[in-house]
CSV table of C-alpha atoms in Angstrom, one decimal:
chain,number,residue,atom,x,y,z
S,1,MET,CA,73.0,146.6,111.3
S,2,VAL,CA,71.1,144.3,113.3
S,3,TYR,CA,71.4,140.4,111.9
S,4,ALA,CA,68.8,137.8,111.8
S,5,VAL,CA,68.8,134.8,114.0
S,6,ILE,CA,68.8,131.5,112.7
S,7,SER,CA,66.5,129.1,114.4
S,8,ALA,CA,67.0,126.1,112.2
S,9,PHE,CA,68.2,124.6,109.1
S,10,SER,CA,68.1,121.6,107.0
S,11,GLY,CA,69.6,119.8,104.3
S,12,THR,CA,72.1,117.0,103.2
S,13,GLY,CA,75.5,117.8,104.3
S,14,ALA,CA,74.2,121.2,105.6
S,15,THR,CA,76.8,122.5,108.9
S,16,LYS,CA,76.7,125.0,111.3
S,17,THR,CA,79.7,126.5,112.5
S,18,THR,CA,80.9,129.3,114.7
S,19,VAL,CA,83.8,131.6,113.8
S,20,ASN,CA,85.8,134.8,115.4
S,21,ILE,CA,86.1,137.5,112.3
S,22,ALA,CA,88.1,140.6,113.2
S,23,GLY,CA,86.5,140.6,116.7
S,24,THR,CA,83.2,139.6,115.9
S,25,SER,CA,81.5,136.0,116.5
S,26,TYR,CA,79.5,134.8,113.6
S,27,ASP,CA,77.1,132.0,113.0
S,28,ILE,CA,77.8,130.1,109.5
S,29,TYR,CA,75.4,128.3,107.8
S,30,GLU,CA,77.1,126.0,104.7
S,31,MET,CA,74.5,124.2,102.3
S,32,PRO,CA,76.3,122.1,99.9
S,33,ALA,CA,73.0,120.9,98.8
S,34,ASP,CA,69.1,121.4,98.6
S,35,GLY,CA,67.5,122.5,102.2
S,36,ALA,CA,65.9,125.2,104.2
S,37,ILE,CA,66.3,127.7,106.6
S,38,THR,CA,64.1,129.0,109.4
S,39,VAL,CA,64.4,132.6,110.6
S,40,GLY,CA,63.6,133.2,114.2
S,41,THR,CA,63.7,136.9,114.1
S,42,PRO,CA,64.0,139.3,111.0
S,43,GLY,CA,67.1,140.9,110.2
S,44,ASP,CA,69.9,141.4,107.8
S,45,VAL,CA,72.0,137.9,106.3
S,46,ASP,CA,75.1,138.0,104.6
S,47,TYR,CA,75.0,135.7,101.9
S,48,LEU,CA,77.2,133.6,99.0
S,49,ILE,CA,75.2,131.9,96.6
S,50,VAL,CA,77.2,130.2,93.6
S,51,GLY,CA,76.0,128.5,90.5
S,52,ALA,CA,77.4,125.2,89.7
S,53,GLY,CA,80.3,124.8,87.0
S,54,GLY,CA,79.4,123.0,83.7
S,55,ALA,CA,81.6,119.9,82.4
S,56,SER,CA,84.1,119.7,79.5
S,57,SER,CA,83.0,117.4,76.6
S,58,PRO,CA,84.2,114.5,76.0
S,59,ALA,CA,87.6,114.2,73.3
S,60,ASN,CA,88.4,111.9,70.3
S,61,TYR,CA,91.9,112.4,69.1
S,62,ASN,CA,91.5,116.3,70.1
S,63,ALA,CA,91.5,118.8,73.1
S,64,SER,CA,88.1,119.7,74.6
S,65,GLY,CA,87.5,122.9,76.2
S,66,GLY,CA,87.5,124.0,79.7
S,67,GLY,CA,83.5,124.2,81.2
S,68,SER,CA,82.3,127.4,82.7
S,69,GLY,CA,82.2,128.3,86.2
S,70,GLY,CA,79.1,129.1,87.5
S,71,ASP,CA,77.8,132.7,88.9
S,72,VAL,CA,78.8,134.3,92.1
S,73,LEU,CA,76.5,136.3,94.1
S,74,ILE,CA,77.7,138.1,97.3
S,75,GLY,CA,75.9,140.6,99.8
S,76,THR,CA,73.4,141.2,102.5
S,77,GLN,CA,70.0,140.7,102.1
S,78,ALA,CA,67.3,142.1,104.9
S,79,VAL,CA,64.9,138.9,105.4
S,80,SER,CA,61.7,138.3,107.3
S,81,ALA,CA,60.8,135.6,109.8
S,82,GLY,CA,59.8,132.0,108.6
S,83,THR,CA,61.5,129.2,106.7
S,84,LYS,CA,63.4,129.9,103.5
S,85,ALA,CA,63.9,127.0,101.0
S,86,ILE,CA,67.5,126.6,99.4
S,87,THR,CA,68.5,125.2,96.0
S,88,VAL,CA,71.9,124.3,95.4
S,89,GLY,CA,72.6,123.5,91.7
S,90,LEU,CA,74.8,120.4,90.9
S,91,GLY,CA,77.5,120.0,88.5
S,92,GLY,CA,77.8,119.5,84.8
S,93,THR,CA,78.4,115.8,83.8
S,94,SER,CA,80.4,114.1,80.9
S,95,THR,CA,80.4,110.7,79.0
S,96,THR,CA,81.9,109.5,75.9
S,97,SER,CA,79.1,111.1,73.7
S,98,ALA,CA,77.7,114.1,75.8
S,99,ALA,CA,78.1,116.7,78.6
S,100,THR,CA,75.8,119.0,80.8
S,101,SER,CA,76.1,122.3,82.1
S,102,GLY,CA,76.0,123.2,85.9
S,103,GLY,CA,72.8,124.0,87.7
S,104,ASP,CA,71.3,127.1,88.9
S,105,THR,CA,71.6,127.9,92.7
S,106,SER,CA,68.8,129.8,94.5
S,107,ALA,CA,68.4,131.0,97.9
S,108,LEU,CA,66.7,134.4,99.4
S,109,GLY,CA,64.9,135.3,96.3
S,110,LEU,CA,68.3,135.3,94.4
S,111,THR,CA,69.7,133.1,91.5
S,112,ALA,CA,73.2,132.4,90.3
S,113,LEU,CA,73.3,130.7,86.9
S,114,GLY,CA,75.3,127.4,86.3
S,115,GLY,CA,78.1,127.4,83.7
S,116,GLY,CA,77.8,125.6,80.4
S,117,ILE,CA,79.8,123.0,78.8
S,118,GLY,CA,83.3,123.2,77.0
S,119,ALA,CA,83.6,122.2,73.3
S,120,GLY,CA,84.3,118.6,72.3
S,121,PHE,CA,84.0,115.5,70.1
S,122,GLY,CA,81.7,112.7,71.0
S,123,GLY,CA,79.2,110.5,69.4
S,124,GLY,CA,80.6,110.9,66.2
S,125,ALA,CA,79.9,114.6,66.3
S,126,ALA,CA,81.7,117.8,67.5
S,127,ILE,CA,79.7,119.3,70.7
S,128,LEU,CA,79.4,123.0,70.7
S,129,PRO,CA,80.6,125.4,73.7
S,130,THR,CA,77.4,126.5,75.8
S,131,ASP,CA,77.5,129.6,77.9
S,132,GLY,CA,80.6,130.5,78.5
S,133,GLY,CA,82.4,127.0,77.6
S,134,GLY,CA,85.9,127.2,76.1
S,135,GLY,CA,86.2,126.2,72.5
S,136,GLY,CA,87.5,123.1,71.3
S,137,ALA,CA,90.0,121.9,68.5
S,138,ARG,CA,88.5,119.9,65.9
S,139,ASP,CA,90.1,119.6,62.5
S,140,ASP,CA,86.7,120.6,61.1
S,141,GLY,CA,86.8,123.9,63.3
S,142,ASP,CA,82.9,124.3,64.1
S,143,SER,CA,83.9,124.1,67.8
S,144,LEU,CA,86.8,126.8,67.9
S,145,LEU,CA,84.9,129.4,69.4
S,146,GLY,CA,84.1,129.9,73.0
S,147,ALA,CA,80.7,130.6,73.9
S,148,ALA,CA,79.4,133.5,75.8
S,149,HIS,CA,77.7,133.3,79.3
S,150,PRO,CA,74.0,134.6,79.6
S,151,THR,CA,75.3,137.0,82.5
S,152,SER,CA,79.0,138.0,81.4
S,153,TYR,CA,82.1,136.9,80.2
S,154,ARG,CA,82.7,134.6,77.3
S,155,GLY,CA,84.9,130.8,77.1
S,156,GLY,CA,88.2,131.2,75.1
S,157,ASN,CA,89.0,130.3,71.5
S,158,GLY,CA,90.5,127.2,70.6
S,159,TYR,CA,93.7,126.6,68.0
S,160,ARG,CA,94.4,124.2,65.7
S,161,VAL,CA,96.7,123.3,62.9
S,162,SER,CA,95.4,120.2,60.4
S,163,GLY,CA,97.1,117.0,61.3
S,164,GLY,CA,98.8,118.4,64.0
S,165,LYS,CA,98.4,120.7,67.2
S,166,LYS,CA,95.0,121.1,68.4
S,167,HIS,CA,94.3,123.1,71.6
S,168,SER,CA,91.5,124.1,73.1
S,169,GLY,CA,90.3,127.2,74.8
S,170,GLY,CA,89.7,127.8,78.9
S,171,GLY,CA,86.0,128.0,80.2
S,172,ARG,CA,84.9,131.5,81.2
S,173,GLY,CA,85.1,132.0,84.9
S,174,ALA,CA,82.5,134.2,87.3
S,175,GLY,CA,85.1,136.9,87.6
S,176,GLY,CA,86.4,137.3,83.7
S,177,ASN,CA,86.8,135.9,80.0
S,178,GLY,CA,88.4,131.9,79.3
S,179,GLY,CA,91.8,132.4,78.0
S,180,ASP,CA,92.3,131.9,74.1
S,181,ALA,CA,94.5,128.9,72.9
S,182,ASP,CA,97.5,129.4,70.9
S,183,ALA,CA,100.6,127.5,68.7
S,184,ASP,CA,102.0,127.0,72.3
S,185,THR,CA,99.5,127.4,74.8
S,186,ALA,CA,96.0,126.1,76.0
S,187,GLY,CA,93.6,128.3,77.1
S,188,ALA,CA,93.6,129.6,80.8
S,189,GLY,CA,90.5,128.9,83.0
S,190,GLY,CA,88.9,132.6,83.8
S,191,PRO,CA,89.0,133.9,87.1
S,192,GLY,CA,86.5,133.4,89.7
S,193,ILE,CA,85.2,136.0,92.7
S,194,LEU,CA,87.1,135.7,95.9
S,195,SER,CA,84.7,135.8,99.1
S,196,ASP,CA,86.0,135.7,102.7
S,197,ILE,CA,82.5,135.2,104.2
S,198,THR,CA,83.9,132.2,106.2
S,199,GLY,CA,87.0,133.8,107.1
S,200,LEU,CA,89.1,132.4,104.7
S,201,SER,CA,89.3,133.7,101.1
S,202,VAL,CA,88.2,131.6,98.9
S,203,GLU,CA,88.0,131.9,95.2
S,204,TYR,CA,84.4,130.6,93.4
S,205,GLY,CA,83.1,130.1,90.5
S,206,ALA,CA,86.2,129.9,88.1
S,207,GLY,CA,86.2,128.5,84.6
S,208,GLY,CA,87.7,124.9,83.7
S,209,THR,CA,91.3,125.2,81.6
S,210,GLY,CA,91.9,124.3,78.1
S,211,ARG,CA,94.2,121.2,77.0
S,212,ILE,CA,96.9,120.3,74.3
S,213,TRP,CA,97.1,117.8,71.9
S,214,GLU,CA,99.7,117.0,69.4
S,215,LEU,CA,99.5,113.5,66.8
S,216,ASN,CA,101.8,111.2,67.9
S,217,VAL,CA,103.0,112.8,70.7
S,218,ASN,CA,100.1,113.7,73.5
S,219,VAL,CA,99.3,111.1,75.6
S,220,PRO,CA,95.6,110.9,76.8
S,221,THR,CA,94.6,113.4,79.6
S,222,ASP,CA,92.2,112.3,82.5
S,223,PRO,CA,89.5,113.8,83.6
S,224,GLU,CA,89.8,115.7,86.7
S,225,THR,CA,87.1,117.0,89.2
S,226,PRO,CA,87.2,120.2,90.9
S,227,THR,CA,86.4,120.7,94.4
S,228,ILE,CA,86.0,124.0,94.6
S,229,PRO,CA,82.2,125.1,94.6
S,230,GLY,CA,81.0,126.6,90.6
S,231,HIS,CA,84.6,125.8,89.1
S,232,GLY,CA,84.2,124.6,85.3
S,233,GLY,CA,85.9,121.2,84.6
S,234,PRO,CA,89.2,121.2,82.9
S,235,GLY,CA,89.4,120.0,79.3
S,236,VAL,CA,90.6,116.4,78.4
S,237,THR,CA,92.7,114.5,75.3
S,238,SER,CA,92.2,111.3,74.2
S,239,ARG,CA,92.7,109.0,71.4
S,240,PRO,CA,90.0,107.4,70.9
S,241,TYR,CA,87.1,108.5,73.1
S,242,LEU,CA,87.1,110.2,76.4
S,243,ALA,CA,84.5,111.4,79.0
S,244,GLY,CA,84.9,115.1,80.1
S,245,SER,CA,85.8,116.4,83.6
S,246,PRO,CA,82.4,117.3,85.7
S,247,GLY,CA,82.0,120.5,87.3
S,248,ALA,CA,81.6,121.3,90.7
S,249,ASN,CA,78.4,121.8,92.6
S,250,GLY,CA,77.1,125.1,93.5
S,251,VAL,CA,76.8,126.4,97.2
S,252,VAL,CA,75.2,128.5,99.6
S,253,ILE,CA,77.1,130.2,102.6
S,254,LEU,CA,75.1,132.4,105.0
S,255,ARG,CA,76.2,134.3,107.6
S,256,VAL,CA,74.8,136.3,110.8
S,257,ALA,CA,76.2,137.4,114.0
S,258,THR,CA,76.3,134.7,117.1
S,259,PRO,CA,72.8,135.7,119.2
S,260,GLY,CA,74.1,137.5,122.4
S,261,ALA,CA,77.8,137.6,121.6
S,262,THR,CA,79.8,141.0,122.5
S,263,THR,CA,80.6,142.4,119.2
S,264,PRO,CA,80.5,145.9,117.4
S,265,ASN,CA,77.3,146.7,116.4
S,266,GLU,CA,76.5,149.3,113.7
S,267,VAL,CA,73.2,150.7,113.3
S,268,GLY,CA,72.6,153.2,110.4
S,269,GLY,CA,69.7,154.4,108.6
S,270,GLY,CA,65.8,154.7,109.5
S,271,SER,CA,65.0,157.2,112.3
S,272,ILE,CA,68.5,157.0,113.7
S,273,ALA,CA,71.1,157.4,111.9
S,274,SER,CA,73.9,157.1,114.2
S,275,ALA,CA,76.7,154.5,114.6
S,276,VAL,CA,77.0,152.5,117.5
S,277,SER,CA,80.3,150.7,118.8
S,278,ILE,CA,80.4,148.9,122.2
S,279,SER,CA,83.4,146.6,123.1
S,280,GLY,CA,84.2,144.7,126.5
S,281,GLY,CA,80.5,143.8,127.3
S,282,ALA,CA,77.9,146.2,128.9
S,283,VAL,CA,77.9,149.9,127.8
S,284,GLY,CA,81.6,150.1,129.3
S,285,GLN,CA,84.8,151.1,127.9
S,286,THR,CA,84.3,152.7,124.5
S,287,HIS,CA,81.1,153.8,123.5
S,288,ARG,CA,79.8,155.8,120.4
S,289,LEU,CA,76.5,157.4,118.7
S,290,GLY,CA,76.9,159.9,116.1
S,291,GLY,CA,74.6,161.6,113.5
S,292,SER,CA,70.6,162.0,113.0
S,293,ALA,CA,68.6,163.2,115.8
S,294,ILE,CA,71.3,162.8,118.0
S,295,ALA,CA,74.3,164.8,116.7
S,296,SER,CA,76.4,164.4,120.1
S,297,ALA,CA,79.3,161.9,120.4
S,298,PRO,CA,79.7,160.4,123.9
S,299,ASP,CA,82.8,158.5,125.0
S,300,ALA,CA,82.7,156.6,127.9
S,301,THR,CA,85.6,154.5,129.4
S,302,GLY,CA,86.6,153.2,132.2
S,303,GLY,CA,82.8,151.4,133.0
S,304,ALA,CA,79.9,153.8,134.5
S,305,LEU,CA,80.1,157.5,133.8
S,306,GLY,CA,83.7,158.4,135.3
S,307,GLN,CA,87.1,158.9,134.3
S,308,THR,CA,86.4,160.3,130.9
S,309,HIS,CA,82.8,161.7,129.3
S,310,ALA,CA,82.4,164.1,126.4
S,311,ILE,CA,79.4,164.9,124.9
S,312,GLY,CA,79.4,167.8,122.0
S,313,GLY,CA,77.1,168.9,119.2
S,314,GLY,CA,73.3,167.8,118.4
S,315,VAL,CA,70.8,170.1,120.7
S,316,VAL,CA,73.6,170.7,123.5
S,317,SER,CA,76.5,172.3,121.8
S,318,ALA,CA,78.2,172.3,125.1
S,319,GLN,CA,81.0,169.8,125.9
S,320,VAL,CA,81.4,168.1,129.3
S,321,SER,CA,85.0,166.2,130.4
S,322,ALA,CA,84.6,165.0,133.3
S,323,SER,CA,87.9,162.9,135.3
S,324,GLY,CA,87.8,161.3,138.5
S,325,GLY,CA,84.8,159.8,138.7
S,326,GLY,CA,82.0,162.5,139.9
S,327,LEU,CA,81.7,166.2,139.4
S,328,GLY,CA,85.1,166.5,140.5
S,329,GLN,CA,89.1,167.2,139.4
S,330,THR,CA,88.3,168.9,135.8
S,331,HIS,CA,84.7,169.8,134.8
S,332,ALA,CA,84.4,172.2,131.2
S,333,LEU,CA,81.4,173.3,129.6
S,334,PRO,CA,81.8,175.8,126.6
S,335,GLY,CA,79.4,177.1,124.1
S,336,GLY,CA,75.5,176.5,123.6
S,337,ALA,CA,73.2,178.2,125.6
S,338,VAL,CA,75.7,178.8,128.3
S,339,SER,CA,78.6,180.5,126.7
S,340,ALA,CA,80.5,180.6,129.8
S,341,GLN,CA,83.5,178.1,130.9
S,342,VAL,CA,83.4,176.4,133.9
S,343,ALA,CA,86.9,174.7,135.2
S,344,VAL,CA,86.1,173.1,138.7
S,345,SER,CA,89.6,171.2,140.4
S,346,GLY,CA,89.5,169.8,143.7
S,347,GLY,CA,85.7,168.6,144.1
S,348,GLN,CA,83.5,171.3,145.0
S,349,LEU,CA,83.6,174.7,144.4
S,350,GLY,CA,87.1,175.7,145.3
S,351,GLN,CA,90.8,176.1,144.1
S,352,ASN,CA,89.9,177.2,140.8
S,353,HIS,CA,86.6,178.5,139.4
S,354,ARG,CA,86.3,180.2,136.0
S,355,ILE,CA,83.3,181.8,134.2
S,356,GLY,CA,83.4,183.3,131.0
S,357,GLY,CA,81.4,184.7,128.3
S,358,GLY,CA,78.0,184.4,127.8
S,359,SER,CA,75.8,186.9,129.5
S,360,VAL,CA,77.7,187.2,132.5
S,361,THR,CA,80.9,188.5,130.8
S,362,SER,CA,83.0,189.1,134.0
S,363,GLN,CA,85.4,186.6,135.1
S,364,VAL,CA,85.8,185.4,138.7
S,365,VAL,CA,88.7,183.7,140.4
S,366,ILE,CA,87.9,181.5,143.4
S,367,THR,CA,91.2,180.2,145.4
S,368,GLY,CA,91.1,178.6,148.7
S,369,GLY,CA,87.8,177.4,148.9
S,370,ALA,CA,84.9,180.0,149.8
S,371,ILE,CA,84.9,183.7,148.3
S,372,GLY,CA,88.2,184.6,150.0
S,373,ASP,CA,92.0,185.2,149.1
S,374,ILE,CA,91.6,186.2,145.8
S,375,SER,CA,88.6,187.3,144.0
S,376,ALA,CA,88.3,189.5,140.5
S,377,VAL,CA,85.0,190.5,138.8
S,378,PRO,CA,85.9,192.9,135.6
S,379,GLY,CA,83.1,194.3,133.1
S,380,GLY,CA,79.9,193.7,132.6
S,381,SER,CA,77.4,196.0,133.8
S,382,ILE,CA,79.8,196.9,136.2
S,383,ALA,CA,82.6,198.4,135.2
S,384,ALA,CA,84.4,198.4,138.7
S,385,GLN,CA,87.1,196.1,139.9
S,386,VAL,CA,87.0,194.2,143.2
S,387,ALA,CA,90.1,192.7,144.3
S,388,ILE,CA,89.7,191.0,147.9
S,389,ALA,CA,92.0,189.1,149.6
S,390,GLY,CA,92.5,187.6,153.1
S,391,GLY,CA,88.8,186.5,153.3
S,392,ALA,CA,86.4,189.6,154.1
S,393,LEU,CA,86.3,192.7,152.6
S,394,GLY,CA,89.9,193.3,154.2
S,395,GLN,CA,93.7,194.0,153.9
S,396,THR,CA,93.3,195.8,150.4
S,397,HIS,CA,90.1,196.7,148.7
S,398,ARG,CA,90.1,198.6,145.1
S,399,ILE,CA,87.2,199.7,143.1
S,400,GLY,CA,87.5,201.6,139.9
S,401,GLY,CA,86.1,202.7,137.0
S,402,GLY,CA,82.0,202.5,136.0
S,403,SER,CA,79.6,205.2,137.3
S,404,ALA,CA,81.9,206.3,140.0
S,405,VAL,CA,84.9,207.9,138.6
S,406,ALA,CA,86.3,208.0,142.0
S,407,GLN,CA,89.1,205.7,143.5
S,408,ALA,CA,88.7,204.3,146.9
S,409,ALA,CA,91.7,202.3,148.7
S,410,ILE,CA,91.2,200.7,152.2
S,411,SER,CA,93.5,198.8,154.2
S,412,GLY,CA,93.3,197.5,157.3
S,413,GLY,CA,89.5,196.8,158.0
S,414,ALA,CA,87.4,199.5,158.2
S,415,LEU,CA,87.6,203.0,156.5
S,416,ALA,CA,90.4,203.7,158.8
S,417,GLN,CA,94.4,204.6,158.6
S,418,THR,CA,94.6,205.7,155.1
S,419,HIS,CA,91.7,206.5,153.1
S,420,ALA,CA,91.8,208.6,149.7
S,421,LEU,CA,88.8,209.6,147.6
S,422,ALA,CA,89.7,211.8,144.5
S,423,GLY,CA,87.9,212.8,141.3
S,424,GLY,CA,83.9,212.7,140.7
S,425,SER,CA,81.7,215.2,142.0
S,426,VAL,CA,83.6,216.2,144.7
S,427,ALA,CA,87.1,217.8,143.5
S,428,ALA,CA,88.7,218.0,147.0
S,429,ARG,CA,91.5,215.6,148.5
S,430,ILE,CA,90.7,214.3,152.1
S,431,ASP,CA,93.8,212.5,154.1
S,432,ALA,CA,93.2,210.8,157.2
S,433,THR,CA,95.7,208.8,159.5
S,434,GLY,CA,95.3,207.7,162.8
S,435,GLY,CA,91.2,206.5,162.9
S,436,ALA,CA,89.0,209.4,162.8
S,437,LEU,CA,89.2,213.1,161.8
S,438,GLY,CA,92.4,213.2,163.7
S,439,GLN,CA,96.0,213.7,163.8
S,440,VAL,CA,96.4,215.4,160.2
S,441,HIS,CA,93.4,216.4,157.8
S,442,ARG,CA,93.4,218.5,154.8
S,443,ILE,CA,90.6,219.7,153.0
S,444,GLY,CA,91.6,221.8,149.7
S,445,GLY,CA,89.6,223.2,146.6
S,446,GLY,CA,86.3,223.5,146.1
S,447,ALA,CA,84.0,225.8,148.0
S,448,ILE,CA,86.4,226.4,150.6
S,449,ALA,CA,89.9,227.5,149.0
S,450,SER,CA,91.1,228.5,152.4
S,451,ALA,CA,93.3,226.0,154.0
S,452,PHE,CA,92.4,225.0,157.7
S,453,VAL,CA,94.9,222.6,159.5
S,454,ALA,CA,94.2,221.3,163.1
S,455,ALA,CA,96.7,219.6,164.9
S,456,GLY,CA,96.7,217.2,168.3
S,457,GLY,CA,92.9,216.6,168.3
S,458,ALA,CA,89.3,217.5,166.8
S,459,PHE,CA,87.5,221.0,166.4
S,460,THR,CA,84.6,220.2,168.9
S,461,GLN,CA,83.8,223.6,170.2
S,462,GLY,CA,83.6,227.4,168.8
S,463,GLN,CA,82.9,229.0,165.8
S,464,VAL,CA,85.0,230.6,163.5
S,465,SER,CA,84.7,233.3,160.3
S,466,GLY,CA,86.3,235.8,158.9
S,467,ARG,CA,89.9,236.3,159.9
S,468,ARG,CA,90.1,234.5,163.2
S,469,TRP,CA,93.8,234.6,163.8
S,470,ALA,CA,97.1,236.2,163.4
S,471,ARG,CA,100.7,235.5,163.2
S,472,PRO,CA,103.0,237.9,165.3
S,473,GLY,CA,103.2,241.3,163.9
S,474,GLU,CA,99.5,241.3,162.2
S,475,THR,CA,96.8,243.1,163.4
S,476,PRO,CA,94.3,240.8,164.7
S,477,GLY,CA,90.6,241.3,163.1
S,478,LYS,CA,87.8,241.6,164.7
S,479,GLY,CA,85.5,239.2,166.4
S,480,LYS,CA,85.4,236.5,169.0
S,481,ILE,CA,86.7,233.4,170.4
S,482,LEU,CA,84.2,231.8,171.9
S,483,THR,CA,85.9,228.8,173.4
S,484,GLY,CA,89.4,228.0,172.8
S,485,ARG,CA,92.8,227.3,173.6
S,486,GLN,CA,95.7,228.5,173.0
S,487,GLY,CA,99.5,227.9,172.9
S,488,PRO,CA,102.9,229.6,172.4
S,489,GLY,CA,102.6,232.6,170.7
S,490,SER,CA,99.8,235.8,170.7
S,491,LEU,CA,96.2,234.9,169.9
S,492,ARG,CA,93.8,237.8,170.6
S,493,GLY,CA,90.1,237.2,170.2
S,494,TRP,CA,87.4,240.1,169.2
S,495,ARG,CA,83.8,240.4,169.2
C-alpha cells in the first residue's frame, strides 16, 4: 500500500505523534474534537472512528441502567488530496430530571453512531432507555427492558422485587450486548472493540455497567465519568434524586507512514500485483518482488548485486545464483529457453564448467583453464567420445561409435608407436610399431589372404608375384627377383 501524506491538521486538542510499530515509523493524528486535516499527497489512511457514549439516567430510590457505548469503525481508506472535515461526537449528559445520548462522529465520509441513554427515573417520571441503553429498576416496571441500538446489539434488562431489590441492566457495547441484572448482580456493560492503531491495544465503545440498589441497605452511588472514548456512562443509585453518569466523547485517530521513512512497503493490485519489501535503507539487504507481470522473485543481500542473487519464474524461467561479487565462484542457469546448466567457479571459464541439456545434449567438462587436461563430449549429433588429457591432442585420444564404427587409439602425439583400426569397411588389422611402416607389420584378411612379414626395414624396391620364395626342400617357382637381398638359407629367383 501507498500511504497518503497529511500536510496539515487542526482542531482543539488535536495532536500528532510519531511511533515505531513493528519496525515501521508512523505518524498518528488524534482528533478529540471537531477539526480538519489537509492531505498533500493522495493515498491510504488507517482510521479509527468512535461515536460518543450515552449517559445513564438519573435515579430516585432505584438504580439506573448503564448508557450505551458508541459505534467503533476501524479500517483503511483511500483519500484524495485536499482538506477533510472531521466531526467528533460529544458524550451524553445527565441531570436529576433527564439524560441525553452520545453524539455521532464523522470522518473520511464515514459515520460512527453515538450510544443511547440508560433507563432511570427523573422529574417525577420513568425514563425509558434508548439506542442500546440498559434497563432500569423502578417498581412500575416501565423501564425494565433494555433498548436495541440501530446498528447492533442491545442493552441488558433490569431486575426488581417490589419494595426490595432493584438492579439495573448494563448498556450495550460496540462489540456485544449489555448484561442482564438478576437477584444478586447488576448487568455488566457490553464489550467494546479493541484497536491498536496507536501501537497500544485499547477497548473503545464499551457499555456502562448497571447498579444494585436495596431498600434501607444501599448507599448512593455517585456518577462516574468514563475516560476511554465511546464508553457509556455507568448507572447510579440514590435517595432521593441523583443525576446519572455522562458518556465519554468520541474520537478520530488517523495513521499514515512517516514520509521518507525506511519502512517495509507492500504493493498490491493495479497493473503490478507484486509485493515489495525493503529493509535497511536503499535497495540492499533483502528485496523481494513476486507475482503479476513480473513473476520472478529477486533476492539481493549485502547491498549491490553481489553475494547472493536469485531470479526465478516469469518470462525468464531460468535461475541465476551469483556469490562472491561478479560472475565468479558459482553460477547456475537451468530451464527456460536455455535448458543447459552452467557451473562456473574460480572466475573465468576455468576449473569446472558443465553444460547439459537443451539443444546441445553433450556434456563438456573442462579443468585447468583452457580446453586441456580432461575434456569429454558424449551424445548429440556426434555419437563419438573424445577424451583429451595434457593439453592438445596428445598422450591418449579415443574416438568410438557414431558413423565411424572403427576405434582409434593414439598415444605419444602423432600416429606413431601403436595404432589400431578395426571394423568398418576395412576388416583387416594393422599393427604398426616403431614409427613408420617398419619393424613389424601385419596385414590379414580382406582381398589379400596371404601373410606377408617384413623385418629390419621397408620394402622399397622390387615386385613379387606368384610364388616368390621357397623354404629348404621345396621347389622354387618361376619368376625373377628384380632386386633383393639374401639372408641365411637358400633363395633362388626365376624369370
